Tab-separated table of C-alpha atoms in Angstrom:
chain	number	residue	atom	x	y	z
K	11	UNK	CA	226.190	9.144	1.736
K	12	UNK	CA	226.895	9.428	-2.282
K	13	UNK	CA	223.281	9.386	-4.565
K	14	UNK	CA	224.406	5.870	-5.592
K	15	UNK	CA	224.164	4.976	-1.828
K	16	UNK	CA	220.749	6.350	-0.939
K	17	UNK	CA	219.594	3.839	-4.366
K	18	UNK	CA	220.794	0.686	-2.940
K	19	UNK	CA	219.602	1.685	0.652
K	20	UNK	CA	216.026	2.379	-0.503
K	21	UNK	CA	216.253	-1.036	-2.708
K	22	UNK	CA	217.239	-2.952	0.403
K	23	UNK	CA	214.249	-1.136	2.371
K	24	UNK	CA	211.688	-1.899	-0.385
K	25	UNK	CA	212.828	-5.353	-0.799
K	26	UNK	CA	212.742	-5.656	3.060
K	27	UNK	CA	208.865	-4.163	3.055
K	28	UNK	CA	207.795	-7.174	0.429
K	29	UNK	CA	209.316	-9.871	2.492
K	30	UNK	CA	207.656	-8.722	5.312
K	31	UNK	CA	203.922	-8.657	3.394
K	32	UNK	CA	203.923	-4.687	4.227
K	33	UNK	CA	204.400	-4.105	0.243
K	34	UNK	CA	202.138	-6.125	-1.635
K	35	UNK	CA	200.995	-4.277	-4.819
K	36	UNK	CA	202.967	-3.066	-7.698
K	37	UNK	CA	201.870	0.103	-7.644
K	38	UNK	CA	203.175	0.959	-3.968
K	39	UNK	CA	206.219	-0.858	-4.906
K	40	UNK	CA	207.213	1.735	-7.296
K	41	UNK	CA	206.170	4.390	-5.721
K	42	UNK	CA	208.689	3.716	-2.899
K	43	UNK	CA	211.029	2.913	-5.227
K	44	UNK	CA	211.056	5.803	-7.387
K	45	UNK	CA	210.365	8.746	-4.294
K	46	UNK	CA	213.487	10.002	-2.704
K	47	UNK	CA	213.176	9.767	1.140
K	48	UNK	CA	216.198	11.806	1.661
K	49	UNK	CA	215.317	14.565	-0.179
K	50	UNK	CA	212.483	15.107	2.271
K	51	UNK	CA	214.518	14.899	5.656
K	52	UNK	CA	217.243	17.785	7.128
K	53	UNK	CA	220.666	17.021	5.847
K	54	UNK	CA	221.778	16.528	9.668
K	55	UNK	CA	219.685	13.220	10.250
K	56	UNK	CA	219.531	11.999	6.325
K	57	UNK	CA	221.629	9.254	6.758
K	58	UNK	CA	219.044	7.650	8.475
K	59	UNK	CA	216.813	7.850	5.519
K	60	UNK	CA	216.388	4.477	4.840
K	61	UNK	CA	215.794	2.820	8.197
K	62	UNK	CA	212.730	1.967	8.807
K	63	UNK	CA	212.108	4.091	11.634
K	64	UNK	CA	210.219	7.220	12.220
K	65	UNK	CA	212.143	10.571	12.326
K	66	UNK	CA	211.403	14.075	14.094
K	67	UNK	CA	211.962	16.370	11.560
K	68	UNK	CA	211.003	20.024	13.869
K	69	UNK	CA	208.641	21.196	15.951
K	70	UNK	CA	207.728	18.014	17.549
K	71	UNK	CA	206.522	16.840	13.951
K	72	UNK	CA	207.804	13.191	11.886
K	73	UNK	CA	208.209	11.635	9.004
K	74	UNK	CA	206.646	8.167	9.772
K	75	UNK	CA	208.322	5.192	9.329
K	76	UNK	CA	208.259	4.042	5.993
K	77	UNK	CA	206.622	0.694	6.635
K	78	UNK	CA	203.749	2.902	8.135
K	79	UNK	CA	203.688	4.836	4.561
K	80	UNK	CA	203.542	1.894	2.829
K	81	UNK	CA	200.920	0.469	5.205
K	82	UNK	CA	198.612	3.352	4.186
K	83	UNK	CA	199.064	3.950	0.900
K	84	UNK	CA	198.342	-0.044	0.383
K	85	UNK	CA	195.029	1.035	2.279
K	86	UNK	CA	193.864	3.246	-0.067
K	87	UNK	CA	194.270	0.422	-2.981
K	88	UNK	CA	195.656	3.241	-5.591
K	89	UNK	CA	194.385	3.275	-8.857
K	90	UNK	CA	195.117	5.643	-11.759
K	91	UNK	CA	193.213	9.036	-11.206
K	92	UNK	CA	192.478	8.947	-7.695
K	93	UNK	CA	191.576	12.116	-5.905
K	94	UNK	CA	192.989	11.798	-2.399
K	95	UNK	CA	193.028	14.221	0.536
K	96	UNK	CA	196.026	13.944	3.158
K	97	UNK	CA	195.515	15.831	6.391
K	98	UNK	CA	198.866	16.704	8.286
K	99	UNK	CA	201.261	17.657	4.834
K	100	UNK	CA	204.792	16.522	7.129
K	101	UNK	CA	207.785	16.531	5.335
K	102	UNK	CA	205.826	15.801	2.043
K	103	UNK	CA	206.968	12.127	1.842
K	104	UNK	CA	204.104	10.293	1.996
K	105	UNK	CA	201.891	12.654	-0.407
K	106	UNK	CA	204.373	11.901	-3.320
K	107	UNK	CA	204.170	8.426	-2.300
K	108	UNK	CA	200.818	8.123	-2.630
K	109	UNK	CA	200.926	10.315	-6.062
K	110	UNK	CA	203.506	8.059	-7.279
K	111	UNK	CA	201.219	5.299	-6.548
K	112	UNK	CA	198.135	6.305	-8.769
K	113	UNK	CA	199.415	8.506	-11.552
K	114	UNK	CA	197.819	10.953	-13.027
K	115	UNK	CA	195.559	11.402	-9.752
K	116	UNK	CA	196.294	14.534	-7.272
K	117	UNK	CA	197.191	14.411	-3.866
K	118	UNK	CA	195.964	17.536	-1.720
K	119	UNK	CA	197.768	18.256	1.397
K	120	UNK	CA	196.349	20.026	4.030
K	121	UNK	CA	198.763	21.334	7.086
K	122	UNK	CA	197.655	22.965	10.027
K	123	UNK	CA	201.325	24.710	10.720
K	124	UNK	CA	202.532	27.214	8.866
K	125	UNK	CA	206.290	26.332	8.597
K	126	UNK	CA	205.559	22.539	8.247
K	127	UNK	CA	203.269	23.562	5.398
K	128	UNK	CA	206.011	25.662	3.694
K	129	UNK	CA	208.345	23.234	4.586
K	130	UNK	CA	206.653	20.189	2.729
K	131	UNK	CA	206.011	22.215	-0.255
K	132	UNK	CA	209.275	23.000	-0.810
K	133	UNK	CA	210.518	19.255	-0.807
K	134	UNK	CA	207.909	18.571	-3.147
K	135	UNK	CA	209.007	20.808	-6.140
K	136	UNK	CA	212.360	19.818	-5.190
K	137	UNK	CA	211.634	16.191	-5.609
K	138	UNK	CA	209.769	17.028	-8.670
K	139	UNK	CA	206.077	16.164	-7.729
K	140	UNK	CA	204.210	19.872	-8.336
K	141	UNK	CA	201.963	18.650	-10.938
K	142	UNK	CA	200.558	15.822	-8.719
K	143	UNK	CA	200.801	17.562	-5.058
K	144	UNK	CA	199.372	20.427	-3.606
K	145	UNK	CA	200.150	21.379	-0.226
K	146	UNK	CA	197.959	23.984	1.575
K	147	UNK	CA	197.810	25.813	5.077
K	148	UNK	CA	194.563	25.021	6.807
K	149	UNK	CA	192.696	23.242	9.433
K	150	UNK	CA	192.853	19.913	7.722
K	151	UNK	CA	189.866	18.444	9.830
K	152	UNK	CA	187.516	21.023	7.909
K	153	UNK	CA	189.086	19.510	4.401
K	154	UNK	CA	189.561	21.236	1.544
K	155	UNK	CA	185.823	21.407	0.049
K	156	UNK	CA	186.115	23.074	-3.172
K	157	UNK	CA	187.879	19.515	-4.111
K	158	UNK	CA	185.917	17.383	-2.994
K	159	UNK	CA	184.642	14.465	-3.085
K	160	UNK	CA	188.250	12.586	-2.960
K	161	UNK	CA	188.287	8.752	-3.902
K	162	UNK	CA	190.714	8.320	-0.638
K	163	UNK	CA	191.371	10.667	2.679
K	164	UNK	CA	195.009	9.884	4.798
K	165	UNK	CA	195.368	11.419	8.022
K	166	UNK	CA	198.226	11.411	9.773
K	167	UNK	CA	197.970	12.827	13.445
K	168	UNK	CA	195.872	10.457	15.868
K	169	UNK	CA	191.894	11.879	16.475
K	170	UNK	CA	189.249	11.208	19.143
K	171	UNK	CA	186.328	11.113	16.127
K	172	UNK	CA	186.476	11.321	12.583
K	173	UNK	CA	186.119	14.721	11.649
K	174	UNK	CA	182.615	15.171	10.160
K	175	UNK	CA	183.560	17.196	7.249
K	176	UNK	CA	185.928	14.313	6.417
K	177	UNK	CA	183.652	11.988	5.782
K	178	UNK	CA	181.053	14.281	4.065
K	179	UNK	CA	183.782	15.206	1.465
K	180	UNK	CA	184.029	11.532	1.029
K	181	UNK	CA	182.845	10.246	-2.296
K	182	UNK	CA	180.871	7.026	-2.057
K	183	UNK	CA	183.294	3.896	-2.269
K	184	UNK	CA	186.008	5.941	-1.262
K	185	UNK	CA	188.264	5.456	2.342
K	186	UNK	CA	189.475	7.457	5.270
K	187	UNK	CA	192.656	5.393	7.264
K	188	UNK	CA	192.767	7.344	9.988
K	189	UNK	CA	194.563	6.727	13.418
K	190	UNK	CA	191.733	7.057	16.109
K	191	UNK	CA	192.347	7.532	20.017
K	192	UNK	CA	190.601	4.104	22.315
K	193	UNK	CA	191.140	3.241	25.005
K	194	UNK	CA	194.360	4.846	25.927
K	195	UNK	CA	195.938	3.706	22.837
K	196	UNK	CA	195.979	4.806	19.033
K	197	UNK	CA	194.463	2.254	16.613
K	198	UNK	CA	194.937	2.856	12.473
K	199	UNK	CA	191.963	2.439	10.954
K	200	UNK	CA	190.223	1.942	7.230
K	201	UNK	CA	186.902	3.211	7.111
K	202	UNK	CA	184.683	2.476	3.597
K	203	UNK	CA	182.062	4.898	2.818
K	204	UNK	CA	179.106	3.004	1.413
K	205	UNK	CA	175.777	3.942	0.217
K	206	UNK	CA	173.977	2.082	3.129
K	207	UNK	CA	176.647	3.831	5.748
K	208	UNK	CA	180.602	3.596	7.072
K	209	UNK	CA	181.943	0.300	7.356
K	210	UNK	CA	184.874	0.677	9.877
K	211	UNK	CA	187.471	-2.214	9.971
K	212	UNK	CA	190.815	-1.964	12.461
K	213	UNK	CA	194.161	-2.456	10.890
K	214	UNK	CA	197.051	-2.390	13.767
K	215	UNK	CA	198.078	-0.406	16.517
K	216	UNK	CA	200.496	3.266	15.885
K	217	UNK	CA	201.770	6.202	17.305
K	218	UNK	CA	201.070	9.197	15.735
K	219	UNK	CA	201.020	12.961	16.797
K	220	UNK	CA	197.722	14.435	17.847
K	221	UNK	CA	195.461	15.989	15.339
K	222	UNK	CA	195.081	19.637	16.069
């Protein structure tokens, strides 16, 4: 596919994503607009870029569908500034979403593999997001600590709990969506951290990968 292409395929996808009430704020809007999904797929399955379908991109990992990046980057309701940690870095996609989304804000990426983790950075300077995404190596259920608190927290791979350092790195007012395991099936969830406790609220059901 030509560059001119991939534009009118990702306008068709983001028009799609509004009619179906996925997309509802401006800000998410352009931020799917504006990020590349190609860039951040191998060249062997990038035609598929703009279907709105998930994609295994190596090792077992995806790139989730992006109706399921828009879903949780709506979640978060981005604002300008926001600090937001994203456990399980991926391709990189849906960090630079999410950093297109509040400007000016940083996006901290935490990735348990070391290949996936060099992997995403790389598509990030390549896409041109450095400045608002960082992508590190580590245990993303122990966070990243020496940046906390974060206004938002994203994870991506499906948990039993919520990991307890999430939430204490959690600022007060701030949000974990988070795909939890009941039941014998995944459920997304958006969890608001108030002064009087965590008020948990269920969104739909997904499939993720397992947190590890």
């Amino acid at each position: 596919m030509e560059l001119n292409d991939f534009e009118k395929a990702r306008r068709r996808l983001v028009d799609d994503l509004k009619a179906d009430g996925i997309i509802v704020s401006r800000e998410v809007e352009k931020a799917m607009l504006s990020v590349p999904r190609h860039l951040f797929i191998p060249s062997y399955i990038r035609h598929y870029a703009y279907q709105d379908t998930p994609l295994v991109i190596m090792k077992g990992q995806t790139i989730s569908a992006p109706h399921m990046v828009a879903i949780m980057c709506e979640l978060i309701k981005p604002r300008r500034g926001m600090r937001i940690l994203e456990v399980g870095a991926g391709t990189g996609y849906q960090a630079c979403v999410c950093a297109k989304a509040i400007e000016d804000g940083v996006v901290y990426s935490v990735e348990i593999d070391p290949y996936i983790a060099l992997y995403a950075a790389i598509n990030v300077i390549h896409a041109g997001f450095s400045s608002m995404v960082k992508v590190y190596q580590g245990d993303g259920k122990l966070g990243l600590p020496k940046h906390a608190p974060f206004d938002a927290v994203l994870v991506t791979a499906a948990a039993s709990a919520v990991p307890q350092p999430l939430l204490d790195q959690l600022a007060v007012g701030g949000v974990i969506v988070i795909p939890l395991k009941e039941d014998g099936y995944q459920k997304l969830y958006v969890m608001e951290k108030g002064k009087e406790g965590i008020r948990k609220r269920f969104i739909t059901y997904v499939s993720f990968v397992d947190l590890k």
